[in-house]
Short mmCIF file of C-alpha atoms in Angstrom, two decimals:
data_model
loop_
_atom_site.label_atom_id
_atom_site.label_comp_id
_atom_site.label_asym_id
_atom_site.label_seq_id
_atom_site.Cartn_x
_atom_site.Cartn_y
_atom_site.Cartn_z
CA GLU A 1 64.33 -102.85 75.97
CA VAL A 2 64.27 -100.74 79.16
CA ASN A 3 60.49 -100.82 79.23
CA ASP A 4 60.44 -104.59 78.93
CA PHE A 5 63.05 -104.88 81.68
CA CYS A 6 61.07 -102.57 84.00
CA LYS A 7 57.96 -104.75 83.63
CA THR A 8 59.82 -107.67 85.19
CA LEU A 9 61.07 -105.73 88.23
CA PRO A 10 59.23 -106.25 91.54
CA LEU A 11 57.15 -103.39 92.94
CA THR A 12 58.73 -101.43 95.74
CA LYS A 13 56.46 -99.91 98.34
CA ILE A 14 57.43 -96.43 99.42
CA HIS A 15 56.54 -95.40 102.95
CA TYR A 16 56.19 -91.70 103.51
CA ILE A 17 55.12 -89.37 106.24
CA GLN A 18 52.31 -87.04 105.36
CA ASN A 19 53.07 -83.36 105.70
CA ILE A 20 51.04 -81.79 108.46
CA ALA A 21 50.39 -78.11 108.21
CA ILE A 22 51.87 -76.24 111.14
CA PRO A 23 49.88 -73.18 112.05
CA GLN A 24 52.06 -70.13 111.82
CA LYS A 25 52.37 -68.04 114.91
CA ASN A 26 52.11 -64.35 114.45
CA ILE A 27 55.33 -63.68 116.33
CA LEU A 28 58.60 -62.09 115.35
CA ARG A 29 61.90 -63.88 115.85
CA LEU A 30 63.05 -61.04 118.10
CA GLU A 31 60.02 -61.47 120.36
CA ARG A 32 60.58 -65.23 120.52
CA GLU A 33 64.23 -64.71 121.48
CA LYS A 34 63.28 -62.21 124.17
CA LYS A 35 60.67 -64.59 125.59
CA ASP A 36 63.21 -67.42 125.59
CA THR A 37 65.67 -65.19 127.46
CA LEU A 38 63.01 -64.28 130.04
CA ILE A 39 61.96 -67.90 130.51
CA GLU A 40 65.55 -69.06 130.87
CA TYR A 41 66.31 -66.36 133.43
CA LEU A 42 63.17 -67.08 135.46
CA ASN A 43 63.88 -70.82 135.49
CA ARG A 44 67.52 -70.26 136.45
CA THR A 45 67.11 -67.66 139.20
CA ASN A 46 66.43 -68.58 142.80
CA ASP A 47 66.92 -65.09 144.23
CA ILE A 48 63.69 -64.21 146.04
CA ALA A 49 64.39 -60.47 146.02
CA THR A 50 64.83 -60.46 142.24
CA LEU A 51 61.65 -62.48 141.74
CA LYS A 52 59.72 -60.12 144.01
CA TYR A 53 61.04 -57.14 142.09
CA LEU A 54 60.14 -58.62 138.70
CA TYR A 55 56.70 -59.66 139.94
CA TYR A 56 56.03 -56.19 141.35
CA GLU A 57 57.19 -54.51 138.14
CA TYR A 58 54.82 -56.65 136.10
CA PHE A 59 51.70 -56.70 138.30
CA LYS A 60 52.19 -53.69 140.60
CA LYS A 61 51.40 -55.86 143.63
CA GLU A 62 53.42 -57.98 146.02
CA CYS A 63 53.58 -61.73 146.51
CA GLN A 64 55.58 -63.71 149.06
CA ASN A 65 55.57 -67.20 147.52
CA SER A 66 58.56 -67.57 145.16
CA LYS A 67 57.21 -70.68 143.40
CA LYS A 68 53.90 -68.97 142.77
CA MET A 69 55.65 -65.85 141.45
CA LYS A 70 57.73 -67.91 139.03
CA GLN A 71 54.72 -69.89 137.86
CA ILE A 72 52.56 -66.81 137.28
CA LEU A 73 55.33 -64.93 135.45
CA LEU A 74 55.98 -67.94 133.21
CA GLN A 75 52.24 -68.19 132.45
CA GLU A 76 52.19 -64.52 131.51
CA LEU A 77 55.03 -65.11 129.06
CA GLU A 78 52.85 -67.56 127.15
CA LYS A 79 50.59 -64.68 126.16
CA GLU A 80 51.22 -62.26 123.32
CA TRP A 81 54.16 -59.86 123.64
CA ASN A 82 53.26 -56.66 125.48
CA GLN A 83 54.90 -53.64 127.10
CA ASN A 84 55.13 -55.29 130.53
CA GLN A 85 57.05 -58.21 129.08
CA ASN A 86 59.32 -55.78 127.28
CA LYS A 87 59.93 -53.96 130.57
CA LEU A 88 60.86 -57.28 132.24
CA TYR A 89 63.24 -58.04 129.41
CA GLN A 90 64.98 -54.69 129.81
CA ILE A 91 65.34 -55.26 133.57
CA ILE A 92 66.76 -58.75 133.08
CA LYS A 93 69.16 -57.42 130.46
CA LEU A 94 70.44 -54.90 133.00
CA LEU A 95 70.69 -57.57 135.70
CA ASN A 96 72.68 -59.86 133.40
CA LYS A 97 74.99 -57.00 132.39
CA LYS A 98 75.58 -56.11 136.03
CA SER A 99 76.30 -59.72 137.05
CA SER A 100 78.73 -60.20 134.14
CA THR A 101 80.54 -56.98 135.10
CA LEU A 102 80.86 -58.19 138.68
CA LYS A 103 82.31 -61.52 137.47
CA LYS A 104 84.96 -59.70 135.41
CA ILE A 105 86.02 -57.61 138.40
CA SER A 106 86.35 -60.66 140.70
#
């Protein structure tokens, strides 16, 4: 009886989205989090002295244009994780710790 009943039902079209394979990045979650922290800090900071310091630590040369420094550092963060990026992360971690300590004292 069920089969006979099903033959009388109208067809229902099902719309679906095809799965698209996402290429996996060869990156650890920890590296991604560190890069996100670096990017957030660079986008947030407007202190020219800090930018100059970070730029010098990464490239071992000086630059006077703050927009250019930010742009170049952000471009470098798009590359694979390396020791220089790790050094920047450690410096930013110290800077954040220092600024949070100063806020607690105030």
